[in-house]
Short mmCIF file of C-alpha atoms and ligand atoms in Angstrom, two decimals:
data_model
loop_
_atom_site.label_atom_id
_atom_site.label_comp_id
_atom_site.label_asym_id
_atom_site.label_seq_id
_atom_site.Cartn_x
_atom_site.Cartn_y
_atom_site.Cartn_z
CA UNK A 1 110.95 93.46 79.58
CA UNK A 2 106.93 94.06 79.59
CA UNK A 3 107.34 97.42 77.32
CA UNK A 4 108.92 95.62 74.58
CA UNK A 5 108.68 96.50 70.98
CA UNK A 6 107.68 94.20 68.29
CA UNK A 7 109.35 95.83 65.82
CA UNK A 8 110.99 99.62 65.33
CA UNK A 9 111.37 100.70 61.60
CA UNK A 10 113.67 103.60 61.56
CA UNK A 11 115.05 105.96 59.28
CA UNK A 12 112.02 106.94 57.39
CA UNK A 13 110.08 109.76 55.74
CA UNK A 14 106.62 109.39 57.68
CA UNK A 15 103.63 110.78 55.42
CA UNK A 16 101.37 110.34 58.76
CA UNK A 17 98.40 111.51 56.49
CA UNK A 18 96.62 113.19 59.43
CA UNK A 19 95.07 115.69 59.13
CA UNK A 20 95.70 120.28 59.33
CA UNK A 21 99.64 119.97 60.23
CA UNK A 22 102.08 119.46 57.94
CA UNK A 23 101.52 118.69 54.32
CA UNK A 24 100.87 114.96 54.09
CA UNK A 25 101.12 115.08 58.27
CA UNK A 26 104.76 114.98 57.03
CA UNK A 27 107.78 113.69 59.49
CA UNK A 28 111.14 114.08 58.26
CA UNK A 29 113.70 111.53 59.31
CA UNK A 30 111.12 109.86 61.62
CA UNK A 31 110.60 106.44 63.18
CA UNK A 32 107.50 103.83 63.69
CA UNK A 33 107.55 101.23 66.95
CA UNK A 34 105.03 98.62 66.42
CA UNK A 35 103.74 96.06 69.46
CA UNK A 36 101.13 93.59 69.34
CA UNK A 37 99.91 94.59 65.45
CA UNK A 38 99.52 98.13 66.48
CA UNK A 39 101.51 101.44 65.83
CA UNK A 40 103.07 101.84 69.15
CA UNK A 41 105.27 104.97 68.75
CA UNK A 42 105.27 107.37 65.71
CA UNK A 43 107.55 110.29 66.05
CA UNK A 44 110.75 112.18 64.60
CA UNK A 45 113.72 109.80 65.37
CA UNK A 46 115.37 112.25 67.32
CA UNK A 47 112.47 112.10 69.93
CA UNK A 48 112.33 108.09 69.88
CA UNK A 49 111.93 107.09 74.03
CA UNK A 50 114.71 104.56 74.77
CA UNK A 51 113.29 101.21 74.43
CA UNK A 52 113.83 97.41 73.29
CA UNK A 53 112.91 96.43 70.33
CA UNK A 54 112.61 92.36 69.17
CA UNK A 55 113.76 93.65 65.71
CA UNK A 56 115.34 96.79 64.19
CA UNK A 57 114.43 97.61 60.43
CA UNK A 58 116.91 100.65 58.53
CA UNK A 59 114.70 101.18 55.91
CA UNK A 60 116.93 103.84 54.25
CA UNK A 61 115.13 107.06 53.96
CA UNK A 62 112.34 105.72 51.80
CA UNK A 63 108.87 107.00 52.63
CA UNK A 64 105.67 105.49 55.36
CA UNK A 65 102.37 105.86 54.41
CA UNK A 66 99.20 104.38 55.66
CA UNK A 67 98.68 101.13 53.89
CA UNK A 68 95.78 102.22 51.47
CA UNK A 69 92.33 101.56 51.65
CA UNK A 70 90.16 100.79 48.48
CA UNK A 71 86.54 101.51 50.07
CA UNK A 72 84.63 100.91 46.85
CA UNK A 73 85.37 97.80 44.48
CA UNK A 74 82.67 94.95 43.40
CA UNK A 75 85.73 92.16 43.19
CA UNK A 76 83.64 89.37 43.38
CA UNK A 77 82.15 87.95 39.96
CA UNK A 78 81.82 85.89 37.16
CA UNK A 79 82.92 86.50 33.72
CA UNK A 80 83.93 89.62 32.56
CA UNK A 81 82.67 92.27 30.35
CA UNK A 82 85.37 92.67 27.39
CA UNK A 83 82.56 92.12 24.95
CA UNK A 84 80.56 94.80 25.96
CA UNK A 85 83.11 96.97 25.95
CA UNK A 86 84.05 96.09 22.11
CA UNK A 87 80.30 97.25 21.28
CA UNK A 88 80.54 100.66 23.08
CA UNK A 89 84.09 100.99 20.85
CA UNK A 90 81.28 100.07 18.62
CA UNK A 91 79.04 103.17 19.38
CA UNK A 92 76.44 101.69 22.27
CA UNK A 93 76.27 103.20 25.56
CA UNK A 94 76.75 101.89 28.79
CA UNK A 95 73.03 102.83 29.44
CA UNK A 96 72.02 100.98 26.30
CA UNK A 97 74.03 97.76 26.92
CA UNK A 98 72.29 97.78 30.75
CA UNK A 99 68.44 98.73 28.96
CA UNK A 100 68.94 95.98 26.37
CA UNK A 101 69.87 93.20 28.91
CA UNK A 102 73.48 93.45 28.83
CA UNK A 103 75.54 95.25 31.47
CA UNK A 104 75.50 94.43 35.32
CA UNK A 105 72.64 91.55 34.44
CA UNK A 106 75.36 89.69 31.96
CA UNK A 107 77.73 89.52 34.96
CA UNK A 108 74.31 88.49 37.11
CA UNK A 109 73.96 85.33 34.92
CA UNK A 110 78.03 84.45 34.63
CA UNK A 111 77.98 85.17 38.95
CA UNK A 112 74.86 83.08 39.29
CA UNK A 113 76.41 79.59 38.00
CA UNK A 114 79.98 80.38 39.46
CA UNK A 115 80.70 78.11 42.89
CA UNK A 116 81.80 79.61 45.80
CA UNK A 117 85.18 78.01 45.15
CA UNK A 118 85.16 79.64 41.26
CA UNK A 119 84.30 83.21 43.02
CA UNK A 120 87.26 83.01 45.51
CA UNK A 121 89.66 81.70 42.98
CA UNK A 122 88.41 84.55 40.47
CA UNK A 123 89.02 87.17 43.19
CA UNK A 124 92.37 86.18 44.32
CA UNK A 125 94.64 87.78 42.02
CA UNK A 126 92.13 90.68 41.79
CA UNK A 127 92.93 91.29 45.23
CA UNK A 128 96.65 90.16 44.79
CA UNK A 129 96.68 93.30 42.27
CA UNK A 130 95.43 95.61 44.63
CA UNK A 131 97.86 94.59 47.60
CA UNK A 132 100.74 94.76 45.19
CA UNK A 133 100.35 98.65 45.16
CA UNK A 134 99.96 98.84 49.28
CA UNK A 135 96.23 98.20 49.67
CA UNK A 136 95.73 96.86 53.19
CA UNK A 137 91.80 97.28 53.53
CA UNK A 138 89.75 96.98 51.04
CA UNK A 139 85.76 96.82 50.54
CA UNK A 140 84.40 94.26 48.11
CA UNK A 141 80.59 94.64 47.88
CA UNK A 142 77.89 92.22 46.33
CA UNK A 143 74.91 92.94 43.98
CA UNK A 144 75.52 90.42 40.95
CA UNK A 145 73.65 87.68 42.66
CA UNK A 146 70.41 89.36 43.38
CA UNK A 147 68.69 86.55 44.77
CA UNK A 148 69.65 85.61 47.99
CA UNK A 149 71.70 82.45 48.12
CA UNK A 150 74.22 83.60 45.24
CA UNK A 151 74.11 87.40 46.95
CA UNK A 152 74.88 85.76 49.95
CA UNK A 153 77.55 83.34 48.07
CA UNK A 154 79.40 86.72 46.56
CA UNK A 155 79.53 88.22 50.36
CA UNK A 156 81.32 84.38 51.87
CA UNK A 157 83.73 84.72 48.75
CA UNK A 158 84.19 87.91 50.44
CA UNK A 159 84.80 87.09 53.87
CA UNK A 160 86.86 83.83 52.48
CA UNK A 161 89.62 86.46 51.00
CA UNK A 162 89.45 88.39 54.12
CA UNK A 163 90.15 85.74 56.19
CA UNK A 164 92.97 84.55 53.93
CA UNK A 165 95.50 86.95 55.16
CA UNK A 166 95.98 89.29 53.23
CA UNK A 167 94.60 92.65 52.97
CA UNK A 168 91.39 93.17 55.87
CA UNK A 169 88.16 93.00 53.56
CA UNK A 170 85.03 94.56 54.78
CA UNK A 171 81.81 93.10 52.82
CA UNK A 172 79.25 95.61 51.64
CA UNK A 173 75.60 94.29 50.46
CA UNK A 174 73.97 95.43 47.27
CA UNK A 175 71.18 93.25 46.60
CA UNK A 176 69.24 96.58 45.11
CA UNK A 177 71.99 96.92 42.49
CA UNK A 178 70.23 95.63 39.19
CA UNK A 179 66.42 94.21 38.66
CA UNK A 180 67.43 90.78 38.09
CA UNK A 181 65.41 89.31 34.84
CA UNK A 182 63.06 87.24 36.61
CA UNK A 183 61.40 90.39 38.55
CA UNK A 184 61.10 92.44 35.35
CA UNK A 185 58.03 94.60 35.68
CA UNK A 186 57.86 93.67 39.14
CA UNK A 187 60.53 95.79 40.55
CA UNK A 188 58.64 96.54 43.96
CA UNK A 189 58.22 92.99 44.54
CA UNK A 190 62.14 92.72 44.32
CA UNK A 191 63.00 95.69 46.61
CA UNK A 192 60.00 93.93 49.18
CA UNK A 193 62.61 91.02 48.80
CA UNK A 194 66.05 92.52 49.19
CA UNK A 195 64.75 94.63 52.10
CA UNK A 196 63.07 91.84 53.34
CA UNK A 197 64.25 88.06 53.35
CA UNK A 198 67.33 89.05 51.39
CA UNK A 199 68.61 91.24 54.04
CA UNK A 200 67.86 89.06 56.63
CA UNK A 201 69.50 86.34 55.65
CA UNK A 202 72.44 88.53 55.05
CA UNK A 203 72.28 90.29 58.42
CA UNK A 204 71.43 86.65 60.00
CA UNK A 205 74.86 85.29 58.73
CA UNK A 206 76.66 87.98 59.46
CA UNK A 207 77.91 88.70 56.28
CA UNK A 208 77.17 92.38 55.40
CA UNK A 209 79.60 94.99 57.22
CA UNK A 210 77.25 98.11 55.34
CA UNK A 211 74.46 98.16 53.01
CA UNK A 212 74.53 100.01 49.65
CA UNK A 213 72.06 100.99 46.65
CA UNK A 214 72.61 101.80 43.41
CA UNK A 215 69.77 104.40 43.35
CA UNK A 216 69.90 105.99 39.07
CA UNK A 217 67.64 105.93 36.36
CA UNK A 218 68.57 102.72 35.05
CA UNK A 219 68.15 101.18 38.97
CA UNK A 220 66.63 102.48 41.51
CA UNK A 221 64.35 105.17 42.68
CA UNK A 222 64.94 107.13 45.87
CA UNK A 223 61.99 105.86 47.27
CA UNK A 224 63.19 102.14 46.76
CA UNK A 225 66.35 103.14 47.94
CA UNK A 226 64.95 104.79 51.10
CA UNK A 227 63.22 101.40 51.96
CA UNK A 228 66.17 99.25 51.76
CA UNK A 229 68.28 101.88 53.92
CA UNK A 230 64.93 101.83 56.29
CA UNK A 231 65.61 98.14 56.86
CA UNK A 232 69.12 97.96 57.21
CA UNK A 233 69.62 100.71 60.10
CA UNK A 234 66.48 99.35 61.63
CA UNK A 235 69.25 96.30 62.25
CA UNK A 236 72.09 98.43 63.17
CA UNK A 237 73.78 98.60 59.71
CA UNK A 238 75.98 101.16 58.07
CA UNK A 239 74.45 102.32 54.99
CA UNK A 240 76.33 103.69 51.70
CA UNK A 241 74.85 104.75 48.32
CA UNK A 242 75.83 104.85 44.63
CA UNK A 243 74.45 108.05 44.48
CA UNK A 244 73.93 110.62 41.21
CA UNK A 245 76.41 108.47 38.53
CA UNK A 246 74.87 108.88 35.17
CA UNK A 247 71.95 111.82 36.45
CA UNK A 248 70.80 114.14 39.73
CA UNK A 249 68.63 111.75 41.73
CA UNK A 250 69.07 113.61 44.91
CA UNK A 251 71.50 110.87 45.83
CA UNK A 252 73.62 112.88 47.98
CA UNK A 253 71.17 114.45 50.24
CA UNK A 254 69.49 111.02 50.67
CA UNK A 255 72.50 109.24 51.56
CA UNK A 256 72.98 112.21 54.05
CA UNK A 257 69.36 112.26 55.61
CA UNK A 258 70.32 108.16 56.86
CA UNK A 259 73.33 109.38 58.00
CA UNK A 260 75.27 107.44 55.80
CA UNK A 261 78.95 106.74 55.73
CA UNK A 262 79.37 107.65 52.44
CA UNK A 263 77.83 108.92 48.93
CA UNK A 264 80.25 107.33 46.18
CA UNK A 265 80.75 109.08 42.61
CA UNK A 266 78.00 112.17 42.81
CA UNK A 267 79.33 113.38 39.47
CA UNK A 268 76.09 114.59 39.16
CA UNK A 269 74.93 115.91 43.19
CA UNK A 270 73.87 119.53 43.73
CA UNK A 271 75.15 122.18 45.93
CA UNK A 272 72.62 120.85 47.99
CA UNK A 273 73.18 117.67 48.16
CA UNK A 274 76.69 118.63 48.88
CA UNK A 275 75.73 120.86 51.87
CA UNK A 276 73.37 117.96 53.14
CA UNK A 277 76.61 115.53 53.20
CA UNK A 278 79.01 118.01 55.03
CA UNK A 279 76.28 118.43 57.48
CA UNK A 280 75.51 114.48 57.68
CA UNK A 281 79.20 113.99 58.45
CA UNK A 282 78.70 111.34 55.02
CA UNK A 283 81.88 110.92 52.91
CA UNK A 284 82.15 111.72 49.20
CA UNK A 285 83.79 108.75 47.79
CA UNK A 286 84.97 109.67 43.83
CA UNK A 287 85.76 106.60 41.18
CA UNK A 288 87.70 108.23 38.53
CA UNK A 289 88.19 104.50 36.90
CA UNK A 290 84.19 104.68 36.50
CA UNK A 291 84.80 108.63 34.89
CA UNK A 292 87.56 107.67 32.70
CA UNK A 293 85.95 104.27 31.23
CA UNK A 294 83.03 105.64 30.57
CA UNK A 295 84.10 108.69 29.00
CA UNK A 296 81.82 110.61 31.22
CA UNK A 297 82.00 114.37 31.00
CA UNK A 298 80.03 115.57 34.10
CA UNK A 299 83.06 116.11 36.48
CA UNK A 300 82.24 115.46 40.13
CA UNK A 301 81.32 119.10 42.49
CA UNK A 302 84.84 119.23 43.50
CA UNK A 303 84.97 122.77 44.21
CA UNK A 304 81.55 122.68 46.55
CA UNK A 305 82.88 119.49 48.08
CA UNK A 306 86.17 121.28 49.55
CA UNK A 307 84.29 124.54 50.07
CA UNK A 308 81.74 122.46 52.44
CA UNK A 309 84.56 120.48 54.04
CA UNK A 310 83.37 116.93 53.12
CA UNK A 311 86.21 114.57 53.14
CA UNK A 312 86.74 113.51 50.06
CA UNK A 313 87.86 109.32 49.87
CA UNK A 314 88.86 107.26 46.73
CA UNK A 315 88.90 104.26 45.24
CA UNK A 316 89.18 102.20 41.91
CA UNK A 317 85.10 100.91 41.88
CA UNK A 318 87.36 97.64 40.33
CA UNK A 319 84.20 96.06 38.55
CA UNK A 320 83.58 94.50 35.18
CA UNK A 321 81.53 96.90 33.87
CA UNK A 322 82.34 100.20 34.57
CA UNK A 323 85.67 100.73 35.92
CA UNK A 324 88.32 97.07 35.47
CA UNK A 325 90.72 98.98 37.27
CA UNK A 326 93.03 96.77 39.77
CA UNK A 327 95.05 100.20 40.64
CA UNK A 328 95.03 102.40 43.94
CA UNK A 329 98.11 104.20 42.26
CA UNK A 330 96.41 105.20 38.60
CA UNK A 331 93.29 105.94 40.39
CA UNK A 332 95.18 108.30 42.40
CA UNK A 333 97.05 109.66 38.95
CA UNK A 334 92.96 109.59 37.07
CA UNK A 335 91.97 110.91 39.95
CA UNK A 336 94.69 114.63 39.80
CA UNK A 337 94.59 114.41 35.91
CA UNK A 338 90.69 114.53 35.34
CA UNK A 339 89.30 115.81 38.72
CA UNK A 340 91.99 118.24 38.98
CA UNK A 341 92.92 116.81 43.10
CA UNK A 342 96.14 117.27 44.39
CA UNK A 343 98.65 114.47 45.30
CA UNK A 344 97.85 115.29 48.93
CA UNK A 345 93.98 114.93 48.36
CA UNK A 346 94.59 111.75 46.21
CA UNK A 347 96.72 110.51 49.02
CA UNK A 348 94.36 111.09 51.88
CA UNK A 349 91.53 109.63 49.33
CA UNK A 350 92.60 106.15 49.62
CA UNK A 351 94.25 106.43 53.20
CA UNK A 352 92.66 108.88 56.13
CA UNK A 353 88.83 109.15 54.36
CA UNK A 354 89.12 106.10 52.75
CA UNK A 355 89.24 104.75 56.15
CA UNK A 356 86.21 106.90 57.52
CA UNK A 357 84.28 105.74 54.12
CA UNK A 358 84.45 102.71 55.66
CA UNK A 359 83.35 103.56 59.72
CA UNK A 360 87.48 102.32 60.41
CA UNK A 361 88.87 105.52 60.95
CA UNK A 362 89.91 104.87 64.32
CA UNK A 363 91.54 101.38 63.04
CA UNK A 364 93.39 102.28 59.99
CA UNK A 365 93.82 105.66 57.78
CA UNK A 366 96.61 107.63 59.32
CA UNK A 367 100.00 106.66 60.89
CA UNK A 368 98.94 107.32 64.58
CA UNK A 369 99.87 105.48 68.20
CA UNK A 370 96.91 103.42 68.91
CA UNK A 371 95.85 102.52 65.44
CA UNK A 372 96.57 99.08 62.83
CA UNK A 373 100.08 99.45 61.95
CA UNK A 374 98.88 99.16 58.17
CA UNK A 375 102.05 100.42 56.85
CA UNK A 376 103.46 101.09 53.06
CA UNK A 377 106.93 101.52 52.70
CA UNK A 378 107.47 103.37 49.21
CA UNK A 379 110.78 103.86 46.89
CA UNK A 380 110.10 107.21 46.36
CA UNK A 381 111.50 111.01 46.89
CA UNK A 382 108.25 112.96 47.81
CA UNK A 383 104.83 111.37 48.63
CA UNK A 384 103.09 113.44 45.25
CA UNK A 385 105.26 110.84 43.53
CA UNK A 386 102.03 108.55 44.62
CA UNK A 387 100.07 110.24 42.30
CA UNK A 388 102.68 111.47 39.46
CA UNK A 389 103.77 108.16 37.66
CA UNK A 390 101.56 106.27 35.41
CA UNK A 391 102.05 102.24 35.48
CA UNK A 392 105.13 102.19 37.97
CA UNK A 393 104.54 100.61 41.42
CA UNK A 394 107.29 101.80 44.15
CA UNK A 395 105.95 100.18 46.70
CA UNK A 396 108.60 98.66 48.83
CA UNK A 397 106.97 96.60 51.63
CA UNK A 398 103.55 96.69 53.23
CA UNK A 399 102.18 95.68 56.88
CA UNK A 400 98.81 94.86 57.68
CA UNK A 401 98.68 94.95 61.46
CA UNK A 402 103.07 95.07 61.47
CA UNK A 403 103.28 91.90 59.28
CA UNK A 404 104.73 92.08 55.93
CA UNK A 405 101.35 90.67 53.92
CA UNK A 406 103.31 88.18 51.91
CA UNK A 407 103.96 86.43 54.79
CA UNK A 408 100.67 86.76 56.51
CA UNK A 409 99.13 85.18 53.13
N1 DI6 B 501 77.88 101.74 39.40
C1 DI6 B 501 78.98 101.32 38.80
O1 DI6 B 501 79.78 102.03 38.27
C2 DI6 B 501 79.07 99.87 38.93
N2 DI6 B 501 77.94 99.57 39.72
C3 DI6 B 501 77.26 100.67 39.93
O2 DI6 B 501 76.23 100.68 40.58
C4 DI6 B 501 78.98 99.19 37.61
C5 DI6 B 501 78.75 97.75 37.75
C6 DI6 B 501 78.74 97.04 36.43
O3 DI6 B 501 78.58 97.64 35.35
O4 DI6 B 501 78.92 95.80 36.48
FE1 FE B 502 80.45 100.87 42.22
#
């Protein structure tokens, strides 16, 4: 019959995760019809329309969720960093390590001389470890090429793993992430290049879904930053900033004055700033991995960011430097343990503003008719459980578009 389900999975706690209902967007004992990839039906069972459906799944009271969206990881590189780390056990600073040469240029040099075949195969399991734990979007971003055939190398590894079947990966490009060593004391020759040559290559392949900056001290100035994000919307493209990290740079109100989708960390953004985001419509994206590894002590403006109403998103920043983290779940635990955010924000962090971190909030996010059925299917008892246990994974079963991922993969 032409109204045919795909698939109905019944008997289920729904955490719907939109938004000003019921806690979580909460249904108890409800039901989820999916039909051609998409969330057909979402309701309380006792409301389910009479209909067909190819297959029934009794999934035995355990609790729905939006599959999770990571919106901020740099999972593509070479190397790794567990040397560095062993000399800031030693006393140096990540500031330190990054002036003296070390840092994001030591994964520069170990990205530059790794194939595009290396980078996938590196990524893989890195990914693997964030689909175990319900991740169904995530954003993988470049910046440790910074010249642009290994920046655009990083960004096909990228779109490789998207199109591998797993979780949907959206490809941000950093190019103005690090100086890289041959443009030292030349650094407006190398943001002439990355808003230049480097970003059209980029944009000319099709590989960049967003443009970021990492606009600090130890990076970029506002002014650099402001020409890079000049050049990308002057081609259409979604801009997003590592904004105010290690010190104020009036990252937050820049990102907001280019509209941009999101400002990620702002440990350090005014009241101002803050004001100029709610007002911009721009996301707050917070990395508690980045807080925690660091040891950083300036907590992000949580209180200003709820008072202003700027959705607050998460995600695990899973890099080599600053944050190794290949968990949604303990970034969700960091995230109510340092920043002091509920379960509920933590939730909607990595699902509903994750999603509008991204510009996919009418794709994925929430558990609504219409949208990706990007599904997780948890063992749990309440959905703050998400957020509560440290280094257990309940997830049951997820769906990226109504397909279990293992077998999509
Ligand atoms: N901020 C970060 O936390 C990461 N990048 C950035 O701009 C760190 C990247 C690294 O240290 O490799
Ligand atoms: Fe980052």
């Amino acid at each position: 019959m032409a109204g045919r389900w795909d698939d109905l999975w019944t008997n289920l706690r729904v955490a719907t995760m939109v938004a000003g209902g019921a806690p979580y967007g909460a249904i108890e004992d409800g039901a989820i019809a999916v039909r051609d990839g998409r969330i057909a039906w979402v309701g309380p069972r006792a409301e389910l329309p009479a209909h067909e459906a190819r297959t029934t799944h009794d999934c035995a009271g355990r609790w729905a969720t939006p599959g999770l969206v990571d919106c901020h990881t740099h999972l593509v590189f070479g190397g790794d960093r567990a040397r560095e780390f062993e000399m800031r056990l030693g006393g140096a600073t990540y500031e330190e390590i990054a002036r003296a040469g070390g840092g994001i240029r030591s994964t520069v040099a170990a990205t530059r001389v790794a194939s595009l075949r290396d980078l996938v195969d590196a990524a893989r399991p890195r990914l693997a470890a964030l689909a175990r734990e319900g991740a169904t979007t995530v954003e993988i971003k470049s910046g440790y090429g910074l010249d642009i055939e290994a920046e655009a190398r990083q960004l096909r590894a990228a779109r490789a793993l998207g199109a591998a079947g797993g979780p949907r990966v959206t490809t941000t490009f950093l190019g103005a992430h690090a100086l890289p060593p041959e443009f030292t004391g030349r650094q407006g020759a190398y943001v002439d290049l990355v808003a230049g040559p480097m970003l059209d290559a980029i944009a000319a392949e099709g590989l960049a879904d967003a443009v970021d900056c990492f606009a600090e001290r130890i990076a970029f100035t506002p002014e650099e930053t402001a020409r890079v994000f000049s050049a990308a919307r002057a081609k259409g493209l979604a801009v997003k900033l590592h904004a105010d990290q290690l010190s104020d740079q009036g990252g937050a109100a820049l990102a907001a004055r280019f509209g941009a989708l999101s400002a990620d960390h702002v440990e350090f953004s005014s009241e101002e700033g803050v004001a100029a985001m709610a007002a911009a419509g721009t996301v707050a994206v917070l990395l508690p991995g980045a807080f925690y590894f660091l040891r950083e002590r300036q907590l992000p403006p949580l209180e200003a960011l709820r008072r202003h109403g700027v959705p607050i998103a998460l995600a695990t920043d899973a890099n080599p430097g600053s944050s190794p983290l290949l968990s949604p779940l303990l970034a969700m635990n960091m995230a109510a343990t340092l920043f002091r955010m509920t379960p509920e924000e933590a939730l909607a962090g990595f699902t509903r503003n994750g999603a509008r971190a991204l510009g996919l909030a009418a794709e994925t996010g929430t558990l609504e008719a219409g949208k990706a059925a990007d599904i997780a299917i948890w063992d749990i008892e309440r959905p703050a459980e998400l957020a509560y246990w440290i280094a257990r994974n309940p997830l049951h079963l997820a769906l990226r578009g109504g397909i279990p991922m293992e077998l999509r993969a």
